[in-house]
Amino acid sequence: MTETLLEAPPLSGIRVIELARVLAGPWAGQMLADLGADVIKIENPDGGDDTRHWGPPFVEGADGENLSAAYYHSTNRGKRSVIADFRTPEGQELVRRLVATADVVIENFKLGGLTKYGLDYESLRATNPKLVYCSITGFGQTGPYANLAGYDYIVQGMSGFMSITGEADGQPMKAGVAIADIFTGIYAVSAIEAALIHALKSGHGQHIDMALLDVQAAVLANQNMNYLISGQAPTRLGNAHPNISPYEVVPTADGYLILAVGNDGQFKRLCAILGLSDMADDARFSTNRARVANRNEVRSRVSAETLKLPKADLLAACEANAVPAGAINSIEEMFADPQVKARGLRVDLADCAGTMIPGVRTPVVLSRTPLRYERPSPRLGEHQEEVLAELAKLEGEK
């Protein structure tokens, strides 16, 4: 077997100036940093990124120093922190100087929020025509809502996501994490990389317009198509699937597990496990289309049998018979899972004072250009002198 030759991370040599805070923009910046980019996070002098204060819990140094909230550390790994006050000419000039040496800018100010500082795309591309400038807002650069502030929670509601999430007779529910922000950050990385490739080929940068509402609406996937084809808006089904049955949470003698029966063969094998062989040959249940039409009876009969079995026994039987099933872990149980441990999802990194800060790696594995995990989230202004010295050197070389 030939040994893989490891090379520098794929975005080594790319410089990103992050004028973003909270989640969507910083999530994109963190992923770019993991991929090897030099991400310089510009923070305001009045406490920095808002999420530094979004706790508890807070990370504490060995001497009890507050090293910012866990929330901040979830999305700022691998960056360098510089302080600049956009309200002052000195702060604006520092950002312009940094952008002149950069490939990418990420910002998530309200529409036009950076224009008054001369830090908008049109102003900055005049001195850096190859600049890839990614704007992340709630509703985009155009349309009747463009001037409104965008919040993940509100976008989850406006996008239709909450209308299909939750129990049928309960409240519409948001997701347990800010998925509109996170999906937007991930899509932004894809767009930035595409624009960088174009800039390398053509010498021309461009403006990327990312909107939380666009993204959250787009990722409704099959539910969007269910509506567009049928004309019927999907509704909340709790843990059930709109297009497959049984594909939901079921009770056992000592808890719950997930059944994810995706085809007729799997259903037949599940029936054998549960002693429901009559269902496998019944025209009301033998095909997925029929099971979806009769989902309430499927749920009732399947659940009555799963309730008789211990969770571990049912999981083992499903695994032995190639019926997809899975546990419902707490986050603690997830981190203790042997598969998660084997994949190395947790990363522990020492900060400048030796404090170990845990995190979760970007879920991308590249065989030849592995991602980089060298430092945790920065302290506010931690790299001010370092970055300014580099900047002076770069400017002196021109």
CSV table of C-alpha atoms in Angstrom, one decimal:
chain,number,residue,atom,x,y,z
A,1,MET,CA,0.0,0.0,0.0
A,2,THR,CA,1.5,3.4,-1.0
A,3,GLU,CA,1.9,5.9,1.8
A,4,THR,CA,-0.2,9.0,1.2
A,5,LEU,CA,2.0,12.2,0.8
A,6,LEU,CA,0.5,14.8,3.1
A,7,GLU,CA,0.5,18.4,1.8
A,8,ALA,CA,-0.5,21.8,3.2
A,9,PRO,CA,-4.2,22.3,3.8
A,10,PRO,CA,-6.1,23.2,0.6
A,11,LEU,CA,-6.6,26.9,1.3
A,12,SER,CA,-3.1,27.6,2.5
A,13,GLY,CA,-2.1,31.0,1.3
A,14,ILE,CA,-5.6,32.4,1.2
A,15,ARG,CA,-6.3,35.3,3.5
A,16,VAL,CA,-9.8,36.0,4.8
A,17,ILE,CA,-10.8,39.2,6.7
A,18,GLU,CA,-13.9,38.4,8.8
A,19,LEU,CA,-16.1,41.4,9.6
A,20,ALA,CA,-18.7,39.2,11.1
A,21,ARG,CA,-20.1,38.2,14.4
A,22,VAL,CA,-22.5,35.8,16.1
A,23,LEU,CA,-22.9,32.7,13.9
A,24,ALA,CA,-23.4,32.5,10.2
A,25,GLY,CA,-20.4,34.6,9.2
A,26,PRO,CA,-18.1,33.2,11.9
A,27,TRP,CA,-19.2,29.6,11.0
A,28,ALA,CA,-18.0,30.2,7.4
A,29,GLY,CA,-14.8,31.8,8.7
A,30,GLN,CA,-14.1,28.8,11.0
A,31,MET,CA,-14.5,26.3,8.2
A,32,LEU,CA,-12.2,28.3,6.0
A,33,ALA,CA,-9.6,28.4,8.8
A,34,ASP,CA,-9.9,24.7,9.2
A,35,LEU,CA,-9.3,24.3,5.5
A,36,GLY,CA,-6.0,26.3,5.9
A,37,ALA,CA,-7.0,29.9,5.2
A,38,ASP,CA,-5.5,32.7,7.4
A,39,VAL,CA,-8.6,34.1,8.9
A,40,ILE,CA,-8.2,37.5,10.6
A,41,LYS,CA,-11.3,38.3,12.8
A,42,ILE,CA,-11.9,42.0,13.2
A,43,GLU,CA,-13.6,42.7,16.5
A,44,ASN,CA,-14.9,45.9,18.0
A,45,PRO,CA,-13.1,47.3,21.1
A,46,ASP,CA,-16.2,47.2,23.2
A,47,GLY,CA,-16.1,43.5,24.1
A,48,GLY,CA,-15.6,42.0,20.7
A,49,ASP,CA,-18.0,39.4,19.1
A,50,ASP,CA,-21.4,39.4,20.9
A,51,THR,CA,-21.1,35.6,21.5
A,52,ARG,CA,-18.1,36.1,23.8
A,53,HIS,CA,-20.8,37.1,26.4
A,54,TRP,CA,-23.5,34.5,25.5
A,55,GLY,CA,-23.1,32.3,28.5
A,56,PRO,CA,-23.0,30.4,30.8
A,57,PRO,CA,-21.1,28.3,30.4
A,58,PHE,CA,-17.9,30.2,30.1
A,59,VAL,CA,-14.4,28.8,29.5
A,60,GLU,CA,-12.1,29.6,32.4
A,61,GLY,CA,-8.3,29.9,32.3
A,62,ALA,CA,-6.1,28.3,34.9
A,63,ASP,CA,-6.2,31.5,37.0
A,64,GLY,CA,-10.0,31.8,36.7
A,65,GLU,CA,-9.8,34.3,33.8
A,66,ASN,CA,-13.0,34.5,31.7
A,67,LEU,CA,-12.0,33.3,28.3
A,68,SER,CA,-15.4,33.9,26.7
A,69,ALA,CA,-18.6,31.8,26.4
A,70,ALA,CA,-18.7,28.3,25.1
A,71,TYR,CA,-20.9,29.6,22.3
A,72,TYR,CA,-18.0,31.9,21.0
A,73,HIS,CA,-15.6,29.0,21.0
A,74,SER,CA,-18.0,26.8,19.0
A,75,THR,CA,-17.5,29.0,15.9
A,76,ASN,CA,-14.1,30.9,16.1
A,77,ARG,CA,-11.4,28.2,16.1
A,78,GLY,CA,-8.2,28.8,14.2
A,79,LYS,CA,-8.6,32.6,13.7
A,80,ARG,CA,-6.5,35.5,14.7
A,81,SER,CA,-8.2,38.4,16.5
A,82,VAL,CA,-7.5,42.1,15.7
A,83,ILE,CA,-9.4,45.1,17.2
A,84,ALA,CA,-10.6,47.9,15.0
A,85,ASP,CA,-13.2,50.5,15.6
A,86,PHE,CA,-15.1,51.1,12.4
A,87,ARG,CA,-16.4,54.4,13.8
A,88,THR,CA,-13.0,55.9,13.7
A,89,PRO,CA,-10.9,56.9,10.6
A,90,GLU,CA,-8.0,54.9,12.1
A,91,GLY,CA,-10.1,51.7,12.4
A,92,GLN,CA,-11.5,52.1,8.9
A,93,GLU,CA,-8.0,52.6,7.5
A,94,LEU,CA,-6.7,49.5,9.3
A,95,VAL,CA,-9.4,47.4,7.8
A,96,ARG,CA,-8.7,48.8,4.3
A,97,ARG,CA,-5.0,48.0,4.6
A,98,LEU,CA,-5.8,44.4,5.7
A,99,VAL,CA,-8.3,44.0,2.9
A,100,ALA,CA,-5.7,45.1,0.4
A,101,THR,CA,-3.6,42.1,1.3
A,102,ALA,CA,-6.6,39.7,1.4
A,103,ASP,CA,-8.5,37.3,-1.0
A,104,VAL,CA,-11.8,37.2,0.9
A,105,VAL,CA,-14.0,39.4,3.1
A,106,ILE,CA,-16.9,38.0,5.0
A,107,GLU,CA,-19.4,40.5,6.6
A,108,ASN,CA,-22.9,40.2,8.1
A,109,PHE,CA,-23.9,43.8,8.7
A,110,LYS,CA,-27.4,45.0,7.7
A,111,LEU,CA,-27.8,46.1,4.1
A,112,GLY,CA,-25.6,49.1,3.5
A,113,GLY,CA,-24.2,49.0,7.0
A,114,LEU,CA,-20.6,49.2,5.9
A,115,THR,CA,-21.1,51.8,3.1
A,116,LYS,CA,-20.8,54.7,5.6
A,117,TYR,CA,-17.4,53.4,6.6
A,118,GLY,CA,-16.1,52.9,3.1
A,119,LEU,CA,-15.9,49.2,3.7
A,120,ASP,CA,-18.6,48.0,1.3
A,121,TYR,CA,-17.8,45.9,-1.8
A,122,GLU,CA,-17.7,48.7,-4.3
A,123,SER,CA,-15.3,50.7,-2.2
A,124,LEU,CA,-12.9,47.9,-1.4
A,125,ARG,CA,-12.8,46.3,-4.9
A,126,ALA,CA,-11.4,49.6,-6.3
A,127,THR,CA,-8.1,48.7,-4.7
A,128,ASN,CA,-8.4,44.9,-4.7
A,129,PRO,CA,-10.1,43.8,-8.0
A,130,LYS,CA,-9.6,40.1,-7.2
A,131,LEU,CA,-11.5,40.5,-3.9
A,132,VAL,CA,-14.2,37.9,-3.1
A,133,TYR,CA,-16.7,39.8,-0.8
A,134,CYS,CA,-19.3,37.7,0.9
A,135,SER,CA,-22.3,39.5,2.5
A,136,ILE,CA,-24.5,37.5,4.8
A,137,THR,CA,-27.9,39.0,5.8
A,138,GLY,CA,-31.3,37.8,6.8
A,139,PHE,CA,-33.0,38.5,3.6
A,140,GLY,CA,-30.4,39.4,0.9
A,141,GLN,CA,-29.4,42.5,-0.9
A,142,THR,CA,-32.7,42.8,-2.8
A,143,GLY,CA,-36.4,42.5,-2.2
A,144,PRO,CA,-38.9,44.2,0.1
A,145,TYR,CA,-37.3,42.7,3.3
A,146,ALA,CA,-33.7,43.6,2.4
A,147,ASN,CA,-33.5,46.4,5.0
A,148,LEU,CA,-34.8,44.2,7.8
A,149,ALA,CA,-32.6,42.6,10.4
A,150,GLY,CA,-32.6,38.8,10.1
A,151,TYR,CA,-32.6,36.4,13.0
A,152,ASP,CA,-32.3,32.6,12.7
A,153,TYR,CA,-35.3,31.9,14.9
A,154,ILE,CA,-37.6,34.2,12.9
A,155,VAL,CA,-36.2,32.8,9.6
A,156,GLN,CA,-37.0,29.2,10.7
A,157,GLY,CA,-40.6,30.4,11.1
A,158,MET,CA,-40.8,32.4,7.9
A,159,SER,CA,-39.2,29.7,5.7
A,160,GLY,CA,-41.9,27.1,6.5
A,161,PHE,CA,-39.5,24.9,8.5
A,162,MET,CA,-41.4,25.3,11.8
A,163,SER,CA,-44.7,24.4,10.0
A,164,ILE,CA,-43.4,20.9,9.4
A,165,THR,CA,-41.5,20.5,12.7
A,166,GLY,CA,-43.2,19.3,15.9
A,167,GLU,CA,-46.1,17.1,16.9
A,168,ALA,CA,-49.2,17.4,14.8
A,169,ASP,CA,-51.4,18.7,17.7
A,170,GLY,CA,-48.6,20.8,19.3
A,171,GLN,CA,-46.8,24.0,18.7
A,172,PRO,CA,-44.7,24.6,15.6
A,173,MET,CA,-41.1,23.9,16.7
A,174,LYS,CA,-37.7,25.4,15.9
A,175,ALA,CA,-34.6,23.2,15.6
A,176,GLY,CA,-32.4,22.7,18.7
A,177,VAL,CA,-29.6,24.7,17.0
A,178,ALA,CA,-29.6,27.7,14.7
A,179,ILE,CA,-29.8,25.8,11.5
A,180,ALA,CA,-30.5,28.7,9.3
A,181,ASP,CA,-27.3,30.3,10.4
A,182,ILE,CA,-25.3,27.2,10.2
A,183,PHE,CA,-26.5,26.1,6.7
A,184,THR,CA,-25.9,29.7,5.5
A,185,GLY,CA,-22.3,29.5,6.7
A,186,ILE,CA,-21.8,26.2,4.9
A,187,TYR,CA,-23.3,27.5,1.7
A,188,ALA,CA,-21.2,30.6,2.0
A,189,VAL,CA,-18.0,28.5,2.1
A,190,SER,CA,-19.0,26.7,-1.1
A,191,ALA,CA,-19.8,30.0,-2.8
A,192,ILE,CA,-16.5,31.6,-1.6
A,193,GLU,CA,-14.5,28.7,-2.9
A,194,ALA,CA,-16.2,28.8,-6.3
A,195,ALA,CA,-15.6,32.6,-6.5
A,196,LEU,CA,-12.0,32.1,-5.5
A,197,ILE,CA,-11.5,29.6,-8.4
A,198,HIS,CA,-13.1,32.1,-10.8
A,199,ALA,CA,-10.8,34.9,-9.4
A,200,LEU,CA,-7.7,32.7,-9.9
A,201,LYS,CA,-8.8,32.0,-13.5
A,202,SER,CA,-10.0,35.4,-14.5
A,203,GLY,CA,-8.4,37.9,-12.1
A,204,HIS,CA,-11.8,39.2,-11.2
A,205,GLY,CA,-13.4,39.0,-7.8
A,206,GLN,CA,-17.1,39.3,-7.1
A,207,HIS,CA,-19.8,40.0,-4.6
A,208,ILE,CA,-21.6,37.0,-3.0
A,209,ASP,CA,-25.1,37.7,-1.7
A,210,MET,CA,-26.1,35.1,1.0
A,211,ALA,CA,-29.5,35.3,2.7
A,212,LEU,CA,-30.7,33.2,5.7
A,213,LEU,CA,-34.3,33.1,4.3
A,214,ASP,CA,-33.0,31.9,0.9
A,215,VAL,CA,-31.0,29.1,2.5
A,216,GLN,CA,-33.5,27.9,5.0
A,217,ALA,CA,-36.2,27.8,2.3
A,218,ALA,CA,-34.0,25.9,-0.1
A,219,VAL,CA,-33.0,23.2,2.4
A,220,LEU,CA,-36.6,22.0,2.9
A,221,ALA,CA,-35.7,19.6,0.0
A,222,ASN,CA,-38.3,16.9,-0.5
A,223,GLN,CA,-40.9,18.9,1.5
A,224,ASN,CA,-40.7,21.7,-1.0
A,225,MET,CA,-41.2,19.2,-3.8
A,226,ASN,CA,-44.0,17.5,-2.0
A,227,TYR,CA,-45.9,20.9,-2.1
A,228,LEU,CA,-44.8,21.9,-5.6
A,229,ILE,CA,-46.0,18.6,-7.1
A,230,SER,CA,-49.2,18.0,-5.0
A,231,GLY,CA,-50.3,21.6,-4.3
A,232,GLN,CA,-50.8,20.5,-0.6
A,233,ALA,CA,-48.6,22.2,2.0
A,234,PRO,CA,-47.0,19.6,4.2
A,235,THR,CA,-47.9,19.6,7.9
A,236,ARG,CA,-46.3,18.5,11.2
A,237,LEU,CA,-45.9,14.8,11.7
A,238,GLY,CA,-43.9,14.7,14.9
A,239,ASN,CA,-41.1,12.1,14.3
A,240,ALA,CA,-42.8,10.5,11.3
A,241,HIS,CA,-41.6,10.9,7.7
A,242,PRO,CA,-43.9,12.4,5.1
A,243,ASN,CA,-42.9,9.9,2.4
A,244,ILE,CA,-41.9,6.7,4.2
A,245,SER,CA,-43.5,4.4,6.8
A,246,PRO,CA,-42.5,3.2,9.3
A,247,TYR,CA,-39.7,5.8,9.6
A,248,GLU,CA,-40.1,7.3,13.1
A,249,VAL,CA,-39.5,6.9,16.8
A,250,VAL,CA,-41.0,3.8,18.4
A,251,PRO,CA,-41.3,2.9,22.1
A,252,THR,CA,-39.6,-0.1,23.6
A,253,ALA,CA,-39.8,-1.7,27.1
A,254,ASP,CA,-37.1,0.6,28.4
A,255,GLY,CA,-37.0,3.7,26.2
A,256,TYR,CA,-37.2,4.8,22.6
A,257,LEU,CA,-35.3,4.1,19.4
A,258,ILE,CA,-35.6,5.0,15.7
A,259,LEU,CA,-36.8,2.8,13.0
A,260,ALA,CA,-35.9,3.9,9.5
A,261,VAL,CA,-37.5,1.3,7.2
A,262,GLY,CA,-36.8,2.6,3.7
A,263,ASN,CA,-38.0,-0.2,1.4
A,264,ASP,CA,-40.4,-3.1,1.3
A,265,GLY,CA,-37.8,-5.8,1.9
A,266,GLN,CA,-36.7,-4.1,5.2
A,267,PHE,CA,-40.4,-3.9,6.3
A,268,LYS,CA,-40.8,-7.6,5.6
A,269,ARG,CA,-37.8,-8.4,7.8
A,270,LEU,CA,-39.1,-6.1,10.5
A,271,CYS,CA,-42.4,-7.9,10.5
A,272,ALA,CA,-40.6,-11.2,11.0
A,273,ILE,CA,-38.7,-9.7,14.0
A,274,LEU,CA,-41.9,-8.5,15.5
A,275,GLY,CA,-44.1,-11.4,14.8
A,276,LEU,CA,-46.2,-9.5,12.3
A,277,SER,CA,-45.9,-11.7,9.3
A,278,ASP,CA,-49.5,-11.1,8.3
A,279,MET,CA,-48.7,-7.4,7.7
A,280,ALA,CA,-45.9,-8.2,5.2
A,281,ASP,CA,-48.3,-9.8,2.8
A,282,ASP,CA,-51.3,-7.6,3.4
A,283,ALA,CA,-52.0,-5.2,0.5
A,284,ARG,CA,-52.6,-2.4,2.9
A,285,PHE,CA,-49.0,-2.6,4.2
A,286,SER,CA,-46.9,-4.5,1.7
A,287,THR,CA,-45.7,-1.5,-0.3
A,288,ASN,CA,-44.4,1.8,1.0
A,289,ARG,CA,-47.2,3.7,-0.8
A,290,ALA,CA,-49.8,1.7,1.0
A,291,ARG,CA,-48.0,2.0,4.4
A,292,VAL,CA,-47.9,5.8,4.0
A,293,ALA,CA,-51.7,5.8,3.3
A,294,ASN,CA,-52.3,3.7,6.4
A,295,ARG,CA,-49.5,5.1,8.6
A,296,ASN,CA,-51.6,5.3,11.7
A,297,GLU,CA,-52.4,1.6,11.7
A,298,VAL,CA,-48.8,0.8,10.8
A,299,ARG,CA,-47.6,2.8,13.8
A,300,SER,CA,-50.2,1.3,16.1
A,301,ARG,CA,-49.3,-2.3,15.3
A,302,VAL,CA,-45.6,-1.9,15.1
A,303,SER,CA,-45.4,0.1,18.3
A,304,ALA,CA,-47.5,-2.4,20.2
A,305,GLU,CA,-44.9,-5.1,19.5
A,306,THR,CA,-41.7,-2.9,19.9
A,307,LEU,CA,-43.1,-2.0,23.4
A,308,LYS,CA,-42.7,-5.6,24.5
A,309,LEU,CA,-38.9,-5.7,23.7
A,310,PRO,CA,-35.9,-4.2,25.5
A,311,LYS,CA,-34.2,-1.5,23.5
A,312,ALA,CA,-30.9,-3.3,23.2
A,313,ASP,CA,-32.5,-6.6,22.1
A,314,LEU,CA,-34.6,-4.8,19.4
A,315,LEU,CA,-31.5,-2.9,18.1
A,316,ALA,CA,-29.5,-6.1,18.0
A,317,ALA,CA,-32.3,-7.9,16.1
A,318,CYS,CA,-32.6,-5.1,13.6
A,319,GLU,CA,-28.9,-5.0,13.0
A,320,ALA,CA,-28.8,-8.8,12.5
A,321,ASN,CA,-31.6,-8.6,10.0
A,322,ALA,CA,-30.4,-5.5,8.1
A,323,VAL,CA,-33.3,-3.4,9.3
A,324,PRO,CA,-32.1,0.2,9.8
A,325,ALA,CA,-32.6,1.3,13.4
A,326,GLY,CA,-30.7,3.5,15.8
A,327,ALA,CA,-30.4,4.8,19.4
A,328,ILE,CA,-31.4,8.3,20.5
A,329,ASN,CA,-28.3,9.5,22.2
A,330,SER,CA,-27.9,12.5,24.5
A,331,ILE,CA,-25.0,14.7,23.4
A,332,GLU,CA,-23.0,13.2,26.3
A,333,GLU,CA,-23.7,9.7,24.9
A,334,MET,CA,-22.9,10.9,21.4
A,335,PHE,CA,-19.4,12.0,22.4
A,336,ALA,CA,-18.9,8.7,24.2
A,337,ASP,CA,-20.0,6.6,21.2
A,338,PRO,CA,-17.1,4.5,19.9
A,339,GLN,CA,-17.8,5.5,16.3
A,340,VAL,CA,-17.6,9.2,17.2
A,341,LYS,CA,-14.4,8.5,19.1
A,342,ALA,CA,-12.9,6.6,16.3
A,343,ARG,CA,-13.6,9.4,13.8
A,344,GLY,CA,-11.9,11.9,16.1
A,345,LEU,CA,-14.8,14.4,16.1
A,346,ARG,CA,-13.6,16.0,19.3
A,347,VAL,CA,-10.5,18.2,19.2
A,348,ASP,CA,-8.7,19.7,22.2
A,349,LEU,CA,-6.4,22.7,21.6
A,350,ALA,CA,-4.2,24.6,23.9
A,351,ASP,CA,-4.5,28.4,23.9
A,352,CYS,CA,-1.7,30.9,24.3
A,353,ALA,CA,-1.6,30.4,28.1
A,354,GLY,CA,-1.9,26.6,27.9
A,355,THR,CA,-5.6,26.3,28.7
A,356,MET,CA,-7.0,23.3,26.9
A,357,ILE,CA,-10.2,24.2,25.0
A,358,PRO,CA,-12.3,21.4,23.5
A,359,GLY,CA,-14.1,21.7,20.2
A,360,VAL,CA,-15.6,19.7,17.3
A,361,ARG,CA,-13.7,19.4,14.0
A,362,THR,CA,-15.1,20.3,10.7
A,363,PRO,CA,-16.6,17.0,9.4
A,364,VAL,CA,-14.4,16.8,6.3
A,365,VAL,CA,-11.6,14.3,5.8
A,366,LEU,CA,-9.2,14.9,2.9
A,367,SER,CA,-6.6,12.2,2.3
A,368,ARG,CA,-3.8,14.4,0.8
A,369,THR,CA,-4.5,17.9,2.1
A,370,PRO,CA,-5.8,17.4,5.6
A,371,LEU,CA,-7.6,20.2,7.5
A,372,ARG,CA,-5.7,22.2,10.1
A,373,TYR,CA,-6.4,22.3,13.8
A,374,GLU,CA,-3.6,24.3,15.4
A,375,ARG,CA,-5.2,26.8,17.7
A,376,PRO,CA,-8.5,27.4,19.5
A,377,SER,CA,-10.5,30.6,19.3
A,378,PRO,CA,-8.5,33.7,20.0
A,379,ARG,CA,-8.7,36.1,22.9
A,380,LEU,CA,-9.9,39.5,22.0
A,381,GLY,CA,-7.1,41.4,20.2
A,382,GLU,CA,-4.7,38.5,20.8
A,383,HIS,CA,-2.9,38.9,17.5
A,384,GLN,CA,-2.9,42.7,17.2
A,385,GLU,CA,0.8,43.2,17.2
A,386,GLU,CA,1.6,40.0,15.2
A,387,VAL,CA,-0.8,41.0,12.4
A,388,LEU,CA,0.2,44.6,12.3
A,389,ALA,CA,3.9,43.6,12.0
A,390,GLU,CA,3.1,41.3,9.1
A,391,LEU,CA,1.0,44.0,7.5
A,392,ALA,CA,3.9,46.5,7.7
A,393,LYS,CA,6.2,43.9,6.1
A,394,LEU,CA,3.8,43.2,3.3
A,395,GLU,CA,3.3,46.8,2.6
A,396,GLY,CA,7.1,47.4,2.6
A,397,GLU,CA,7.6,44.7,0.0
A,398,LYS,CA,5.3,46.4,-2.5
